[in-house]
Amino acid sequence: QVQLVGSGGGVVQPGRSLRLSCAASGFTLTNYGMYWVRQAPGKGLEWVATIAYDADYKDYADFVKGRFTISRDKFRNTLYLQMNDLRAEDTAVYYCAREWGSGSYFDYWGQGSLVTVSS
Amino acid sequence: EIVMTQSPATLSVSPGERATLSCRASQSVSSNLAWYQQKPGQAPRLLIYGASSRATGIPARFSGSGSGTEFTLTISSLQSEDFAIYYCQQYNEWKTFGQGTKLEIK
């Protein structure tokens, strides 16, 4: 069955970097658009980044543009989020999510990885 | 950006009763509206897509309605496991979420 397993979260100082991973099973990443969505403590859901099924298109929320990079490894069937120059306001649980079809809803979500940016 | 507004912020309902949650879009999203349920410490789970279609495995007590700018999620007879936070999301023009409605036990 479809599974998304996130990893790579942790505590990091401001200005440092962290890479999140999202290992997919039960389907092939290259057939779906994939997203990162975050949720700050006690807050709602916020889109962070997306990569199209063919990886030709990537986009980022303005608040992470130039600092975060979304990518995938088709051989490992794994999605990544490289986060550089982290700020306190980036503290959140980061979820990977699969887009059912282009321009569609999220049908599967990973369990989330907590990133805490603190000195 | 399409802004999604959910009401109320918190809804207190007794088990066995009906719950009605609302979601309004700042402009028409047609029927491109999804509902998600999130329990503490868990990822969101898809409940409804296309405004009214239940996702796989979702009980029939969950139903969605509406189109354009006004949407409703109805839970016909609340079970203990239904108390959670519910988010609407439009995917007509990019994707944006509402701020959520917390459904709590009365």
Coordinates of C-alpha atoms in Angstrom, one line a residue:
Chain A
Q1 CA 0.0 0.0 0.0
V2 CA 1.0 3.6 -0.4
Q3 CA 3.3 4.9 2.4
L4 CA 5.3 8.1 2.9
V5 CA 7.9 7.9 5.7
G6 CA 9.5 11.2 6.7
S7 CA 12.9 11.6 8.4
G8 CA 15.6 14.1 9.0
G9 CA 14.0 16.5 11.5
G10 CA 15.7 17.8 14.6
V11 CA 17.0 20.8 16.5
V12 CA 19.2 23.2 14.6
Q13 CA 20.7 26.6 15.3
P14 CA 19.5 29.7 13.3
G15 CA 21.5 30.0 10.0
R16 CA 22.3 26.3 9.8
S17 CA 21.0 23.7 7.4
L18 CA 19.0 20.5 7.5
R19 CA 17.8 18.0 4.9
L20 CA 14.4 16.3 5.2
S21 CA 13.7 13.0 3.4
C22 CA 10.4 11.4 2.5
A23 CA 10.7 7.7 1.4
A24 CA 7.8 6.6 -0.8
S25 CA 6.6 3.0 -1.2
G26 CA 3.7 1.5 -3.0
F27 CA 3.9 3.9 -5.9
T28 CA 6.5 5.6 -8.1
L29 CA 7.4 9.2 -7.2
T30 CA 8.0 10.1 -10.9
N31 CA 4.3 9.5 -11.6
Y32 CA 3.1 12.1 -9.1
G33 CA 3.5 15.7 -8.1
M34 CA 4.8 15.9 -4.6
Y35 CA 4.6 18.6 -2.0
W36 CA 6.1 19.8 1.3
V37 CA 3.5 21.3 3.7
R38 CA 4.4 22.6 7.1
Q39 CA 2.6 23.3 10.3
A40 CA 4.0 25.6 13.0
P41 CA 3.1 24.6 16.6
G42 CA -0.6 25.2 17.2
K43 CA -1.1 26.6 13.7
G44 CA -2.6 25.6 10.4
L45 CA -1.2 24.0 7.3
E46 CA 1.0 26.0 4.9
W47 CA 2.4 25.0 1.5
V48 CA 6.2 25.1 1.3
A49 CA 7.3 23.6 -2.0
T50 CA 6.3 21.4 -4.9
I51 CA 7.9 19.3 -7.6
A52 CA 6.0 18.2 -10.6
Y53 CA 5.8 14.5 -11.6
D54 CA 8.5 15.1 -14.3
A55 CA 10.6 17.3 -12.0
D56 CA 10.7 20.0 -14.7
Y57 CA 8.6 22.3 -12.6
K58 CA 9.5 23.3 -9.0
D59 CA 8.0 26.1 -7.0
Y60 CA 8.4 27.5 -3.5
A61 CA 6.5 29.7 -1.1
D62 CA 7.9 33.2 -1.0
F63 CA 9.0 32.8 2.7
V64 CA 11.4 29.9 1.7
K65 CA 12.4 30.9 -1.8
G66 CA 16.2 31.0 -2.2
R67 CA 16.7 29.1 1.0
F68 CA 14.9 25.7 0.5
T69 CA 15.3 23.3 -2.4
I70 CA 13.0 20.4 -3.3
S71 CA 14.4 17.4 -5.1
R72 CA 13.9 13.7 -5.5
D73 CA 15.9 10.6 -6.2
K74 CA 14.0 8.3 -8.6
F75 CA 16.2 5.3 -7.8
R76 CA 15.6 5.6 -4.1
N77 CA 12.0 6.7 -4.7
T78 CA 12.6 9.5 -2.1
L79 CA 11.7 13.1 -1.9
Y80 CA 13.9 15.7 -0.3
L81 CA 13.8 19.2 1.2
Q82 CA 17.1 20.9 1.6
M83 CA 16.7 23.7 4.1
N84 CA 19.4 26.3 4.3
D85 CA 19.7 29.5 6.4
L86 CA 17.1 28.3 8.8
R87 CA 15.2 30.8 10.9
A88 CA 13.2 30.6 14.1
E89 CA 10.0 31.0 12.1
D90 CA 10.8 27.8 10.2
T91 CA 10.1 25.8 13.3
A92 CA 7.3 23.4 12.3
V93 CA 6.3 19.9 11.5
Y94 CA 7.1 19.3 7.8
Y95 CA 4.8 16.9 6.0
C96 CA 5.4 15.4 2.5
A97 CA 2.2 14.9 0.6
R98 CA 1.3 13.3 -2.7
E99 CA -0.9 15.1 -5.2
W100 CA -3.5 12.7 -6.6
G101 CA -3.4 14.3 -10.1
S102 CA -2.0 17.5 -11.5
G103 CA -3.7 20.5 -9.8
S104 CA -5.5 18.2 -7.4
Y105 CA -5.8 17.4 -3.7
F106 CA -3.4 15.5 -1.4
D107 CA -4.4 11.9 -1.1
Y108 CA -1.5 10.6 1.0
W109 CA 0.6 12.4 3.6
G110 CA 3.8 11.4 5.4
Q111 CA 3.8 11.3 9.2
G112 CA 5.7 14.5 9.5
S113 CA 9.2 15.6 10.7
L114 CA 9.6 18.2 13.4
V115 CA 12.2 20.9 12.8
T116 CA 13.1 23.1 15.6
V117 CA 15.2 26.2 14.9
S118 CA 16.6 27.5 18.2
S119 CA 19.9 28.8 19.6
Chain B
E1 CA -4.3 34.1 -3.7
I2 CA -7.7 32.5 -2.8
V3 CA -8.4 32.9 0.9
M4 CA -10.3 30.1 2.6
T5 CA -12.2 31.0 5.7
Q6 CA -13.6 28.3 8.0
S7 CA -16.3 28.8 10.7
P8 CA -16.7 28.4 13.5
A9 CA -13.1 28.2 14.9
T10 CA -14.3 25.8 17.5
L11 CA -17.5 23.7 17.5
S12 CA -18.7 21.9 20.6
V13 CA -21.0 19.0 19.9
S14 CA -22.2 16.0 21.9
P15 CA -21.5 12.5 20.7
G16 CA -24.3 11.2 18.6
E17 CA -25.3 14.6 17.4
R18 CA -24.8 16.2 14.0
A19 CA -21.9 18.6 13.3
T20 CA -21.9 21.1 10.5
L21 CA -18.7 22.9 9.5
S22 CA -18.4 25.7 7.0
C23 CA -15.8 26.9 4.6
R24 CA -15.9 30.0 2.4
A25 CA -13.7 30.9 -0.5
S26 CA -12.8 34.5 -1.4
Q27 CA -13.6 33.7 -5.0
S28 CA -15.2 30.7 -6.8
V29 CA -13.3 27.5 -6.7
S30 CA -16.0 25.5 -8.5
S31 CA -16.0 22.1 -6.9
N32 CA -12.3 21.9 -6.4
L33 CA -12.5 21.6 -2.6
A34 CA -11.2 19.0 -0.2
W35 CA -11.7 18.4 3.5
Y36 CA -9.0 16.9 5.8
Q37 CA -9.2 15.6 9.3
Q38 CA -6.2 16.0 11.7
K39 CA -5.9 14.4 15.1
P40 CA -3.2 15.4 17.6
G41 CA 0.2 14.3 16.6
Q42 CA -1.0 12.9 13.3
A43 CA -0.8 13.9 9.7
P44 CA -3.9 15.2 8.0
R45 CA -6.2 12.6 6.4
L46 CA -8.2 13.1 3.2
L47 CA -11.9 12.9 3.9
I48 CA -13.7 14.6 1.0
Y49 CA -12.6 15.7 -2.5
G50 CA -14.5 17.3 -5.3
A51 CA -16.5 19.0 -2.6
S52 CA -18.7 15.9 -2.1
S53 CA -16.9 12.7 -2.9
R54 CA -15.8 10.6 0.0
A55 CA -12.2 9.3 0.0
T56 CA -11.5 5.6 0.2
G57 CA -12.4 4.1 3.6
I58 CA -14.2 7.2 4.9
P59 CA -17.5 6.4 6.7
A60 CA -20.8 7.4 5.2
R61 CA -21.5 9.7 8.2
F62 CA -19.1 12.2 6.6
S63 CA -20.6 14.2 3.7
G64 CA -19.6 17.3 1.8
S65 CA -21.7 19.8 -0.1
G66 CA -21.4 23.1 -1.9
S67 CA -19.8 24.7 -4.9
G68 CA -18.5 28.0 -5.9
T69 CA -17.7 29.8 -2.7
E70 CA -19.7 28.1 0.0
F71 CA -19.0 24.6 1.3
T72 CA -20.2 22.4 4.2
L73 CA -18.8 19.3 5.9
T74 CA -21.5 17.4 7.8
I75 CA -20.8 14.6 10.2
S76 CA -24.2 13.0 10.8
S77 CA -23.8 11.3 14.1
L78 CA -20.5 12.1 15.9
Q79 CA -18.4 9.2 17.2
S80 CA -15.6 9.7 19.7
E81 CA -13.0 9.3 17.1
D82 CA -14.4 12.2 15.1
F83 CA -13.3 14.9 17.5
A84 CA -10.4 16.5 15.7
I85 CA -9.4 19.5 13.7
Y86 CA -10.9 19.8 10.2
Y87 CA -9.3 21.8 7.3
C88 CA -10.8 22.7 4.0
Q89 CA -8.5 23.2 1.0
Q90 CA -9.1 24.6 -2.4
Y91 CA -7.2 23.4 -5.4
N92 CA -8.9 25.3 -8.2
E93 CA -6.1 27.9 -8.3
W94 CA -2.9 26.6 -6.7
K95 CA -3.7 25.3 -3.2
T96 CA -4.7 27.1 -0.1
F97 CA -6.0 25.9 3.2
G98 CA -8.5 27.3 5.7
Q99 CA -7.4 27.9 9.2
G100 CA -9.2 24.9 10.6
T101 CA -12.2 24.2 12.8
K102 CA -11.6 22.4 16.0
L103 CA -14.5 19.9 16.8
E104 CA -14.6 19.3 20.5
I105 CA -16.7 17.2 22.8
K106 CA -19.5 19.1 24.5

